[in-house]
Amino acid sequence: MALTRRKFTQVAGAAMVGIGFAGAASRTFSQSSRPGGLFPVTGEAASDMLMSFNSETFAPYVGTIFRSGQSGYSFRLAEVVDHGRSKEKRFGMAGESFSLFFRSVGRKNVPQDIHTFEHPSLGTFSLFIAPVERGGKTYEAVINHSSLL
């Protein structure tokens, strides 16, 4: 089978694209990964008070009101669901995952977005919430924490 210039160009081009992707795999969004494909937590993210919150932090506040200062929305924390803690042996990581379910108070159809929440006991922090019920009265925020063992 003869190798034509067209076929050679296609194969060489595909190979260069593959090499480019391999090099880009170690850098994503201008961050250098650590061994095992992990990315460091930035100082700004590490200093966010939400990083210190876990499901037990929110449990005593089920039934209380959280206000979104910038938008004027109010939410009642309806439920905290702990998805458990895990140890991912492959990467040497530990983590926690939980969901916060809020019910909007008053207004309907709060937009899916990052909202700044204010609570008298927990302070001010930002959460991404998304509607999980038709009619838009129930919203979920999923929090995943990961750390190196």
Short mmCIF file of N, CA, C and O in Angstrom, two decimals:
data_model
loop_
_atom_site.label_atom_id
_atom_site.label_comp_id
_atom_site.label_asym_id
_atom_site.label_seq_id
_atom_site.Cartn_x
_atom_site.Cartn_y
_atom_site.Cartn_z
N MET A 1 0.85 -1.17 0.00
CA MET A 1 0.00 0.00 0.00
C MET A 1 0.89 1.24 0.00
O MET A 1 1.75 1.40 0.84
N ALA A 2 0.67 2.10 -0.94
CA ALA A 2 1.48 3.32 -1.07
C ALA A 2 0.94 4.39 -0.14
O ALA A 2 -0.27 4.52 0.05
N LEU A 3 1.85 5.16 0.41
CA LEU A 3 1.47 6.26 1.30
C LEU A 3 1.44 7.54 0.47
O LEU A 3 2.46 7.99 -0.02
N THR A 4 0.25 8.10 0.35
CA THR A 4 0.11 9.33 -0.44
C THR A 4 0.42 10.54 0.45
O THR A 4 0.42 10.44 1.68
N ARG A 5 0.67 11.67 -0.20
CA ARG A 5 0.92 12.90 0.57
C ARG A 5 -0.28 13.26 1.42
O ARG A 5 -0.15 13.68 2.57
N ARG A 6 -1.47 13.07 0.88
CA ARG A 6 -2.71 13.39 1.62
C ARG A 6 -2.81 12.53 2.89
O ARG A 6 -3.09 13.04 3.98
N LYS A 7 -2.58 11.23 2.75
CA LYS A 7 -2.67 10.33 3.90
C LYS A 7 -1.58 10.67 4.92
O LYS A 7 -1.83 10.70 6.14
N PHE A 8 -0.36 10.96 4.45
CA PHE A 8 0.73 11.33 5.35
C PHE A 8 0.37 12.60 6.13
O PHE A 8 0.57 12.69 7.33
N THR A 9 -0.20 13.61 5.45
CA THR A 9 -0.58 14.86 6.10
C THR A 9 -1.66 14.62 7.15
O THR A 9 -1.62 15.17 8.25
N GLN A 10 -2.64 13.77 6.83
CA GLN A 10 -3.70 13.46 7.80
C GLN A 10 -3.14 12.76 9.04
O GLN A 10 -3.46 13.13 10.16
N VAL A 11 -2.28 11.76 8.84
CA VAL A 11 -1.72 11.00 9.95
C VAL A 11 -0.81 11.90 10.79
O VAL A 11 -0.87 11.91 12.02
N ALA A 12 0.06 12.69 10.12
CA ALA A 12 0.96 13.58 10.85
C ALA A 12 0.19 14.65 11.61
O ALA A 12 0.51 14.97 12.76
N GLY A 13 -0.86 15.18 11.01
CA GLY A 13 -1.69 16.18 11.69
C GLY A 13 -2.37 15.60 12.92
O GLY A 13 -2.40 16.22 13.98
N ALA A 14 -2.92 14.41 12.80
CA ALA A 14 -3.56 13.75 13.94
C ALA A 14 -2.56 13.48 15.05
O ALA A 14 -2.86 13.64 16.23
N ALA A 15 -1.35 13.08 14.67
CA ALA A 15 -0.31 12.83 15.67
C ALA A 15 0.07 14.10 16.41
O ALA A 15 0.23 14.10 17.64
N MET A 16 0.18 15.22 15.70
CA MET A 16 0.53 16.48 16.35
C MET A 16 -0.58 16.95 17.29
O MET A 16 -0.31 17.45 18.37
N VAL A 17 -1.82 16.76 16.89
CA VAL A 17 -2.94 17.12 17.76
C VAL A 17 -2.90 16.26 19.01
O VAL A 17 -3.08 16.75 20.13
N GLY A 18 -2.64 14.97 18.86
CA GLY A 18 -2.55 14.08 20.02
C GLY A 18 -1.44 14.47 20.96
O GLY A 18 -1.61 14.47 22.19
N ILE A 19 -0.30 14.85 20.43
CA ILE A 19 0.82 15.29 21.26
C ILE A 19 0.45 16.58 21.98
O ILE A 19 0.77 16.77 23.16
N GLY A 20 -0.25 17.46 21.30
CA GLY A 20 -0.69 18.71 21.93
C GLY A 20 -1.63 18.46 23.09
O GLY A 20 -1.51 19.08 24.14
N PHE A 21 -2.57 17.53 22.93
CA PHE A 21 -3.49 17.20 24.02
C PHE A 21 -2.74 16.58 25.19
O PHE A 21 -3.04 16.84 26.34
N ALA A 22 -1.76 15.75 24.91
CA ALA A 22 -0.98 15.12 25.99
C ALA A 22 -0.25 16.18 26.79
O ALA A 22 -0.20 16.12 28.02
N GLY A 23 0.30 17.19 26.12
CA GLY A 23 0.98 18.26 26.84
C GLY A 23 0.02 19.13 27.61
O GLY A 23 0.32 19.60 28.70
N ALA A 24 -1.17 19.34 27.07
CA ALA A 24 -2.17 20.18 27.74
C ALA A 24 -2.78 19.49 28.95
O ALA A 24 -3.32 20.14 29.83
N ALA A 25 -2.68 18.16 29.00
CA ALA A 25 -3.29 17.44 30.11
C ALA A 25 -2.64 17.80 31.44
O ALA A 25 -3.27 17.71 32.49
N SER A 26 -1.37 18.20 31.43
CA SER A 26 -0.71 18.55 32.68
C SER A 26 -1.01 19.99 33.09
O SER A 26 -0.71 20.39 34.20
N ARG A 27 -1.61 20.78 32.21
CA ARG A 27 -1.96 22.15 32.53
C ARG A 27 -3.40 22.40 32.09
O ARG A 27 -3.72 22.25 30.93
N THR A 28 -4.24 22.76 33.01
CA THR A 28 -5.62 23.07 32.70
C THR A 28 -5.97 24.39 33.35
O THR A 28 -5.68 24.60 34.52
N PHE A 29 -6.59 25.29 32.64
CA PHE A 29 -6.96 26.60 33.14
C PHE A 29 -5.76 27.29 33.78
O PHE A 29 -5.86 27.87 34.85
N SER A 30 -4.60 27.16 33.15
CA SER A 30 -3.35 27.78 33.60
C SER A 30 -2.88 27.30 34.96
O SER A 30 -2.17 27.98 35.65
N GLN A 31 -3.31 26.12 35.38
CA GLN A 31 -2.83 25.53 36.62
C GLN A 31 -1.99 24.32 36.29
O GLN A 31 -2.32 23.55 35.41
N SER A 32 -0.92 24.15 37.00
CA SER A 32 -0.09 22.96 36.84
C SER A 32 -0.61 21.90 37.79
O SER A 32 -0.84 22.17 38.96
N SER A 33 -0.78 20.70 37.28
CA SER A 33 -1.28 19.63 38.14
C SER A 33 -0.14 19.01 38.92
O SER A 33 1.02 19.09 38.56
N ARG A 34 -0.50 18.40 40.04
CA ARG A 34 0.44 17.66 40.86
C ARG A 34 0.48 16.23 40.33
O ARG A 34 -0.36 15.83 39.53
N PRO A 35 1.42 15.43 40.80
CA PRO A 35 1.43 14.02 40.40
C PRO A 35 0.07 13.39 40.69
O PRO A 35 -0.54 13.65 41.72
N GLY A 36 -0.40 12.58 39.79
CA GLY A 36 -1.70 11.95 39.95
C GLY A 36 -2.82 12.76 39.33
O GLY A 36 -3.98 12.39 39.42
N GLY A 37 -2.51 13.91 38.71
CA GLY A 37 -3.53 14.70 38.04
C GLY A 37 -4.30 15.63 38.95
O GLY A 37 -5.33 16.15 38.57
N LEU A 38 -3.81 15.89 40.17
CA LEU A 38 -4.52 16.76 41.10
C LEU A 38 -4.08 18.21 40.92
O LEU A 38 -2.94 18.48 40.58
N PHE A 39 -4.98 19.14 41.18
CA PHE A 39 -4.67 20.55 41.09
C PHE A 39 -4.69 21.15 42.48
O PHE A 39 -5.53 20.82 43.31
N PRO A 40 -3.76 22.07 42.77
CA PRO A 40 -3.72 22.67 44.11
C PRO A 40 -4.92 23.58 44.33
O PRO A 40 -5.46 24.16 43.39
N VAL A 41 -5.32 23.72 45.58
CA VAL A 41 -6.38 24.64 45.95
C VAL A 41 -5.76 26.02 46.07
O VAL A 41 -4.73 26.19 46.74
N THR A 42 -6.33 27.01 45.41
CA THR A 42 -5.78 28.36 45.45
C THR A 42 -5.96 28.96 46.84
O THR A 42 -6.83 28.54 47.61
N GLY A 43 -5.15 29.95 47.16
CA GLY A 43 -5.24 30.62 48.46
C GLY A 43 -6.61 31.24 48.67
O GLY A 43 -7.16 31.20 49.78
N GLU A 44 -7.17 31.82 47.61
CA GLU A 44 -8.49 32.45 47.72
C GLU A 44 -9.56 31.41 48.07
O GLU A 44 -10.40 31.64 48.94
N ALA A 45 -9.51 30.26 47.41
CA ALA A 45 -10.50 29.21 47.69
C ALA A 45 -10.30 28.64 49.08
O ALA A 45 -11.26 28.37 49.80
N ALA A 46 -9.05 28.44 49.49
CA ALA A 46 -8.77 27.87 50.80
C ALA A 46 -9.22 28.79 51.93
O ALA A 46 -9.59 28.31 53.01
N SER A 47 -9.21 30.11 51.69
CA SER A 47 -9.60 31.05 52.74
C SER A 47 -11.11 31.29 52.78
O SER A 47 -11.60 31.96 53.69
N ASP A 48 -11.86 30.77 51.82
CA ASP A 48 -13.32 30.94 51.82
C ASP A 48 -13.91 30.17 52.98
O ASP A 48 -13.60 29.00 53.19
N MET A 49 -14.76 30.82 53.77
CA MET A 49 -15.31 30.17 54.97
C MET A 49 -16.11 28.91 54.63
O MET A 49 -16.21 28.00 55.44
N LEU A 50 -16.66 28.83 53.42
CA LEU A 50 -17.42 27.65 53.03
C LEU A 50 -16.55 26.39 53.04
O LEU A 50 -17.04 25.29 53.25
N MET A 51 -15.24 26.56 52.85
CA MET A 51 -14.33 25.41 52.87
C MET A 51 -14.29 24.75 54.24
O MET A 51 -13.98 23.57 54.36
N SER A 52 -14.60 25.49 55.28
CA SER A 52 -14.58 24.91 56.63
C SER A 52 -15.94 24.35 57.05
O SER A 52 -16.06 23.72 58.08
N PHE A 53 -16.97 24.59 56.25
CA PHE A 53 -18.30 24.08 56.57
C PHE A 53 -18.44 22.63 56.13
O PHE A 53 -17.91 22.23 55.10
N ASN A 54 -19.17 21.86 56.92
CA ASN A 54 -19.53 20.50 56.52
C ASN A 54 -21.01 20.31 56.78
O ASN A 54 -21.71 21.26 57.18
N SER A 55 -21.51 19.11 56.57
CA SER A 55 -22.95 18.89 56.72
C SER A 55 -23.41 19.15 58.16
O SER A 55 -24.50 19.66 58.38
N GLU A 56 -22.53 18.84 59.13
CA GLU A 56 -22.89 19.09 60.54
C GLU A 56 -23.00 20.58 60.85
O GLU A 56 -23.71 20.97 61.76
N THR A 57 -22.30 21.41 60.10
CA THR A 57 -22.37 22.86 60.29
C THR A 57 -23.79 23.35 60.01
O THR A 57 -24.32 24.19 60.74
N PHE A 58 -24.42 22.81 58.96
CA PHE A 58 -25.73 23.29 58.54
C PHE A 58 -26.89 22.60 59.26
O PHE A 58 -27.98 23.16 59.34
N ALA A 59 -26.69 21.39 59.77
CA ALA A 59 -27.79 20.60 60.35
C ALA A 59 -28.59 21.36 61.41
O ALA A 59 -29.83 21.30 61.40
N PRO A 60 -27.98 22.09 62.34
CA PRO A 60 -28.79 22.80 63.35
C PRO A 60 -29.65 23.92 62.79
O PRO A 60 -30.54 24.42 63.46
N TYR A 61 -29.39 24.32 61.55
CA TYR A 61 -30.09 25.46 60.97
C TYR A 61 -31.19 25.07 59.99
O TYR A 61 -31.72 25.92 59.28
N VAL A 62 -31.55 23.78 59.95
CA VAL A 62 -32.69 23.35 59.13
C VAL A 62 -33.93 24.05 59.68
O VAL A 62 -34.17 24.10 60.89
N GLY A 63 -34.69 24.64 58.79
CA GLY A 63 -35.89 25.37 59.16
C GLY A 63 -35.67 26.86 59.33
O GLY A 63 -36.63 27.62 59.48
N THR A 64 -34.41 27.31 59.31
CA THR A 64 -34.14 28.74 59.46
C THR A 64 -34.04 29.42 58.10
O THR A 64 -33.89 28.78 57.07
N ILE A 65 -34.09 30.75 58.13
CA ILE A 65 -34.10 31.55 56.90
C ILE A 65 -32.68 32.00 56.54
O ILE A 65 -31.93 32.45 57.39
N PHE A 66 -32.37 31.85 55.26
CA PHE A 66 -31.14 32.37 54.68
C PHE A 66 -31.56 33.42 53.66
O PHE A 66 -32.45 33.18 52.85
N ARG A 67 -30.94 34.57 53.70
CA ARG A 67 -31.29 35.64 52.77
C ARG A 67 -30.19 35.80 51.72
O ARG A 67 -29.02 35.61 52.01
N SER A 68 -30.62 36.13 50.52
CA SER A 68 -29.68 36.44 49.45
C SER A 68 -29.69 37.95 49.30
O SER A 68 -30.60 38.52 48.70
N GLY A 69 -28.71 38.58 49.90
CA GLY A 69 -28.67 40.04 49.99
C GLY A 69 -28.73 40.77 48.67
O GLY A 69 -29.47 41.73 48.52
N GLN A 70 -27.97 40.31 47.68
CA GLN A 70 -27.90 41.04 46.42
C GLN A 70 -29.20 40.97 45.63
O GLN A 70 -29.53 41.88 44.88
N SER A 71 -29.96 39.89 45.78
CA SER A 71 -31.14 39.72 44.94
C SER A 71 -32.46 39.89 45.69
O SER A 71 -33.50 40.00 45.07
N GLY A 72 -32.41 39.89 47.01
CA GLY A 72 -33.63 40.05 47.79
C GLY A 72 -34.42 38.76 47.98
O GLY A 72 -35.52 38.78 48.52
N TYR A 73 -33.88 37.62 47.54
CA TYR A 73 -34.56 36.34 47.73
C TYR A 73 -34.33 35.84 49.15
O TYR A 73 -33.31 36.11 49.77
N SER A 74 -35.31 35.08 49.65
CA SER A 74 -35.17 34.42 50.95
C SER A 74 -35.42 32.94 50.76
O SER A 74 -36.26 32.54 49.95
N PHE A 75 -34.69 32.14 51.51
CA PHE A 75 -34.78 30.69 51.43
C PHE A 75 -34.86 30.11 52.82
O PHE A 75 -34.22 30.61 53.74
N ARG A 76 -35.62 29.04 52.95
CA ARG A 76 -35.65 28.27 54.19
C ARG A 76 -34.88 26.98 53.94
O ARG A 76 -35.15 26.28 52.96
N LEU A 77 -33.89 26.70 54.79
CA LEU A 77 -33.14 25.46 54.65
C LEU A 77 -34.06 24.30 55.02
O LEU A 77 -34.51 24.18 56.16
N ALA A 78 -34.38 23.46 54.05
CA ALA A 78 -35.34 22.38 54.24
C ALA A 78 -34.69 21.08 54.69
O ALA A 78 -35.26 20.33 55.48
N GLU A 79 -33.49 20.81 54.16
CA GLU A 79 -32.87 19.50 54.44
C GLU A 79 -31.38 19.56 54.14
O GLU A 79 -30.94 20.27 53.24
N VAL A 80 -30.62 18.79 54.92
CA VAL A 80 -29.20 18.59 54.67
C VAL A 80 -29.02 17.10 54.43
O VAL A 80 -29.40 16.28 55.27
N VAL A 81 -28.48 16.74 53.28
CA VAL A 81 -28.27 15.33 52.94
C VAL A 81 -26.77 15.09 52.84
O VAL A 81 -26.10 15.67 51.98
N ASP A 82 -26.26 14.25 53.73
CA ASP A 82 -24.83 13.92 53.74
C ASP A 82 -24.61 12.75 52.79
O ASP A 82 -25.20 11.68 52.95
N HIS A 83 -23.78 12.95 51.78
CA HIS A 83 -23.47 11.89 50.82
C HIS A 83 -22.30 11.05 51.29
O HIS A 83 -21.88 10.13 50.59
N GLY A 84 -21.76 11.37 52.44
CA GLY A 84 -20.70 10.57 53.03
C GLY A 84 -19.31 11.09 52.77
O GLY A 84 -19.09 12.03 52.02
N ARG A 85 -18.40 10.47 53.45
CA ARG A 85 -16.98 10.79 53.30
C ARG A 85 -16.34 9.63 52.56
O ARG A 85 -16.75 8.49 52.69
N SER A 86 -15.34 9.94 51.78
CA SER A 86 -14.70 8.87 51.02
C SER A 86 -13.19 9.03 51.08
O SER A 86 -12.67 10.11 51.30
N LYS A 87 -12.55 7.91 50.89
CA LYS A 87 -11.09 7.92 50.74
C LYS A 87 -10.80 7.31 49.38
O LYS A 87 -11.05 6.13 49.16
N GLU A 88 -10.35 8.13 48.48
CA GLU A 88 -10.03 7.69 47.13
C GLU A 88 -8.57 7.25 47.14
O GLU A 88 -7.67 8.07 47.12
N LYS A 89 -8.35 5.97 47.23
CA LYS A 89 -7.00 5.45 47.35
C LYS A 89 -6.15 5.74 46.12
O LYS A 89 -4.96 5.92 46.22
N ARG A 90 -6.77 5.81 44.98
CA ARG A 90 -6.01 6.02 43.75
C ARG A 90 -5.23 7.34 43.79
O ARG A 90 -4.11 7.43 43.34
N PHE A 91 -5.83 8.38 44.34
CA PHE A 91 -5.19 9.68 44.38
C PHE A 91 -4.73 10.06 45.78
O PHE A 91 -4.22 11.14 45.98
N GLY A 92 -4.95 9.22 46.79
CA GLY A 92 -4.57 9.57 48.14
C GLY A 92 -5.34 10.75 48.67
O GLY A 92 -4.79 11.65 49.29
N MET A 93 -6.66 10.75 48.43
CA MET A 93 -7.49 11.88 48.83
C MET A 93 -8.60 11.44 49.77
O MET A 93 -9.02 10.30 49.76
N ALA A 94 -9.05 12.38 50.57
CA ALA A 94 -10.23 12.19 51.40
C ALA A 94 -11.23 13.26 50.99
O ALA A 94 -10.84 14.31 50.51
N GLY A 95 -12.49 13.00 51.19
CA GLY A 95 -13.44 14.02 50.79
C GLY A 95 -14.78 13.87 51.47
O GLY A 95 -15.06 12.87 52.13
N GLU A 96 -15.56 14.90 51.33
CA GLU A 96 -16.91 14.91 51.88
C GLU A 96 -17.81 15.54 50.83
O GLU A 96 -17.41 16.46 50.12
N SER A 97 -19.01 15.03 50.74
CA SER A 97 -19.99 15.57 49.81
C SER A 97 -21.34 15.64 50.52
O SER A 97 -21.73 14.69 51.20
N PHE A 98 -22.02 16.77 50.36
CA PHE A 98 -23.36 16.89 50.92
C PHE A 98 -24.16 17.88 50.11
O PHE A 98 -23.61 18.67 49.34
N SER A 99 -25.48 17.79 50.25
CA SER A 99 -26.40 18.69 49.55
C SER A 99 -27.21 19.48 50.56
O SER A 99 -27.59 18.95 51.62
N LEU A 100 -27.47 20.71 50.21
CA LEU A 100 -28.38 21.57 50.98
C LEU A 100 -29.60 21.81 50.11
O LEU A 100 -29.48 22.19 48.95
N PHE A 101 -30.78 21.55 50.67
CA PHE A 101 -32.02 21.78 49.94
C PHE A 101 -32.73 22.98 50.57
O PHE A 101 -32.97 23.00 51.77
N PHE A 102 -33.02 23.98 49.74
CA PHE A 102 -33.68 25.20 50.17
C PHE A 102 -35.03 25.30 49.51
O PHE A 102 -35.22 24.87 48.39
N ARG A 103 -35.98 25.90 50.23
CA ARG A 103 -37.29 26.24 49.66
C ARG A 103 -37.35 27.76 49.60
O ARG A 103 -37.03 28.43 50.58
N SER A 104 -37.72 28.29 48.44
CA SER A 104 -37.82 29.74 48.33
C SER A 104 -39.01 30.23 49.14
O SER A 104 -40.04 29.56 49.23
N VAL A 105 -38.84 31.37 49.75
CA VAL A 105 -39.89 31.98 50.57
C VAL A 105 -40.44 33.15 49.76
O VAL A 105 -39.70 34.06 49.39
N GLY A 106 -41.74 33.11 49.48
CA GLY A 106 -42.36 34.20 48.74
C GLY A 106 -42.26 34.02 47.24
O GLY A 106 -43.09 33.35 46.64
N ARG A 107 -41.23 34.57 46.64
CA ARG A 107 -41.09 34.56 45.19
C ARG A 107 -40.88 33.16 44.64
O ARG A 107 -40.29 32.31 45.28
N LYS A 108 -41.31 32.98 43.42
CA LYS A 108 -41.04 31.73 42.70
C LYS A 108 -39.96 31.97 41.67
O LYS A 108 -39.61 33.10 41.38
N ASN A 109 -39.47 30.88 41.11
CA ASN A 109 -38.54 30.92 39.98
C ASN A 109 -37.28 31.76 40.25
O ASN A 109 -36.97 32.69 39.53
N VAL A 110 -36.60 31.42 41.31
CA VAL A 110 -35.30 32.02 41.57
C VAL A 110 -34.35 31.48 40.52
O VAL A 110 -34.33 30.28 40.27
N PRO A 111 -33.56 32.31 39.86
CA PRO A 111 -32.70 31.81 38.80
C PRO A 111 -31.57 30.92 39.32
O PRO A 111 -31.04 31.14 40.42
N GLN A 112 -31.25 29.91 38.53
CA GLN A 112 -30.09 29.07 38.81
C GLN A 112 -28.85 29.96 38.68
O GLN A 112 -28.62 30.54 37.63
N ASP A 113 -28.09 30.09 39.75
CA ASP A 113 -26.96 31.02 39.72
C ASP A 113 -26.17 30.89 41.01
O ASP A 113 -26.57 30.15 41.92
N ILE A 114 -25.08 31.62 41.09
CA ILE A 114 -24.34 31.74 42.34
C ILE A 114 -24.99 32.87 43.11
O ILE A 114 -25.08 34.00 42.62
N HIS A 115 -25.47 32.57 44.31
CA HIS A 115 -26.13 33.55 45.16
C HIS A 115 -25.30 33.74 46.42
O HIS A 115 -24.73 32.78 46.95
N THR A 116 -25.25 34.97 46.91
CA THR A 116 -24.61 35.25 48.18
C THR A 116 -25.65 35.07 49.27
O THR A 116 -26.68 35.73 49.26
N PHE A 117 -25.38 34.14 50.18
CA PHE A 117 -26.30 33.84 51.27
C PHE A 117 -25.83 34.53 52.55
O PHE A 117 -24.63 34.59 52.82
N GLU A 118 -26.80 35.01 53.31
CA GLU A 118 -26.52 35.63 54.61
C GLU A 118 -27.34 34.90 55.66
O GLU A 118 -28.54 34.67 55.48
N HIS A 119 -26.68 34.54 56.76
CA HIS A 119 -27.36 33.88 57.87
C HIS A 119 -26.80 34.48 59.17
O HIS A 119 -25.58 34.68 59.26
N PRO A 120 -27.65 34.77 60.15
CA PRO A 120 -27.17 35.42 61.37
C PRO A 120 -26.07 34.63 62.10
O PRO A 120 -25.19 35.23 62.69
N SER A 121 -26.11 33.32 62.05
CA SER A 121 -25.12 32.51 62.77
C SER A 121 -23.96 32.07 61.90
O SER A 121 -22.85 31.88 62.41
N LEU A 122 -24.19 31.87 60.61
CA LEU A 122 -23.14 31.34 59.73
C LEU A 122 -22.40 32.41 58.94
O LEU A 122 -21.37 32.12 58.32
N GLY A 123 -22.93 33.62 58.90
CA GLY A 123 -22.26 34.69 58.17
C GLY A 123 -22.67 34.74 56.72
O GLY A 123 -23.76 34.30 56.34
N THR A 124 -21.78 35.27 55.89
CA THR A 124 -22.04 35.47 54.46
C THR A 124 -21.14 34.56 53.64
O THR A 124 -19.93 34.49 53.88
N PHE A 125 -21.73 33.87 52.68
CA PHE A 125 -20.99 32.96 51.80
C PHE A 125 -21.77 32.79 50.51
O PHE A 125 -22.95 33.12 50.43
N SER A 126 -21.11 32.29 49.47
CA SER A 126 -21.74 32.12 48.17
C SER A 126 -21.98 30.65 47.88
O SER A 126 -21.13 29.81 48.20
N LEU A 127 -23.13 30.35 47.27
CA LEU A 127 -23.48 28.99 46.85
C LEU A 127 -24.08 29.03 45.46
O LEU A 127 -24.84 29.95 45.13
N PHE A 128 -23.76 28.02 44.68
CA PHE A 128 -24.45 27.83 43.40
C PHE A 128 -25.67 26.98 43.69
O PHE A 128 -25.55 25.87 44.24
N ILE A 129 -26.85 27.49 43.38
CA ILE A 129 -28.09 26.72 43.58
C ILE A 129 -28.77 26.49 42.24
O ILE A 129 -28.65 27.31 41.32
N ALA A 130 -29.46 25.38 42.17
CA ALA A 130 -30.21 25.03 40.96
C ALA A 130 -31.55 24.46 41.37
O ALA A 130 -31.65 23.75 42.38
N PRO A 131 -32.61 24.75 40.60
CA PRO A 131 -33.93 24.20 40.92
C PRO A 131 -33.93 22.69 40.73
O PRO A 131 -33.34 22.17 39.80
N VAL A 132 -34.59 21.99 41.65
CA VAL A 132 -34.68 20.53 41.57
C VAL A 132 -36.12 20.05 41.56
O VAL A 132 -36.38 18.86 41.61
N GLU A 133 -37.05 20.98 41.47
CA GLU A 133 -38.47 20.63 41.48
C GLU A 133 -39.18 21.50 40.46
O GLU A 133 -38.88 22.68 40.33
N ARG A 134 -40.10 20.91 39.74
CA ARG A 134 -40.91 21.72 38.82
C ARG A 134 -41.70 22.73 39.64
O ARG A 134 -42.18 22.43 40.71
N GLY A 135 -41.79 23.92 39.11
CA GLY A 135 -42.45 24.99 39.84
C GLY A 135 -41.43 25.88 40.52
O GLY A 135 -41.75 26.96 40.96
N GLY A 136 -40.19 25.41 40.61
CA GLY A 136 -39.10 26.25 41.06
C GLY A 136 -39.10 26.67 42.51
O GLY A 136 -38.57 27.70 42.84
N LYS A 137 -39.69 25.91 43.41
CA LYS A 137 -39.68 26.30 44.82
C LYS A 137 -38.58 25.61 45.61
O LYS A 137 -38.23 26.07 46.69
N THR A 138 -38.02 24.50 45.14
CA THR A 138 -36.97 23.79 45.85
C THR A 138 -35.68 23.88 45.06
O THR A 138 -35.66 23.67 43.85
N TYR A 139 -34.60 24.21 45.77
CA TYR A 139 -33.29 24.41 45.15
C TYR A 139 -32.24 23.60 45.89
O TYR A 139 -32.34 23.40 47.10
N GLU A 140 -31.25 23.15 45.14
CA GLU A 140 -30.19 22.34 45.74
C GLU A 140 -28.83 23.01 45.52
O GLU A 140 -28.55 23.53 44.46
N ALA A 141 -28.02 22.96 46.57
CA ALA A 141 -26.61 23.35 46.48
C ALA A 141 -25.82 22.10 46.85
O ALA A 141 -26.08 21.49 47.88
N VAL A 142 -24.89 21.69 46.01
CA VAL A 142 -24.06 20.51 46.26
C VAL A 142 -22.67 21.00 46.64
O VAL A 142 -22.07 21.80 45.93
N ILE A 143 -22.17 20.53 47.78
CA ILE A 143 -20.84 20.91 48.25
C ILE A 143 -19.97 19.67 48.27
O ILE A 143 -20.34 18.65 48.87
N ASN A 144 -18.84 19.75 47.60
CA ASN A 144 -17.86 18.67 47.57
C ASN A 144 -16.54 19.23 48.09
O ASN A 144 -16.02 20.20 47.53
N HIS A 145 -16.00 18.61 49.12
CA HIS A 145 -14.70 18.99 49.65
C HIS A 145 -13.75 17.83 49.41
O HIS A 145 -14.08 16.69 49.68
N SER A 146 -12.56 18.14 48.93
CA SER A 146 -11.54 17.12 48.73
C SER A 146 -10.25 17.63 49.35
O SER A 146 -9.95 18.82 49.28
N SER A 147 -9.50 16.73 49.95
CA SER A 147 -8.20 17.11 50.50
C SER A 147 -7.26 15.92 50.38
O SER A 147 -7.68 14.78 50.35
N LEU A 148 -5.99 16.23 50.34
CA LEU A 148 -4.97 15.18 50.28
C LEU A 148 -4.86 14.50 51.63
O LEU A 148 -4.98 15.14 52.67
N LEU A 149 -4.66 13.19 51.62
CA LEU A 149 -4.48 12.46 52.88
C LEU A 149 -3.12 12.73 53.45
O LEU A 149 -2.18 13.02 52.82
#
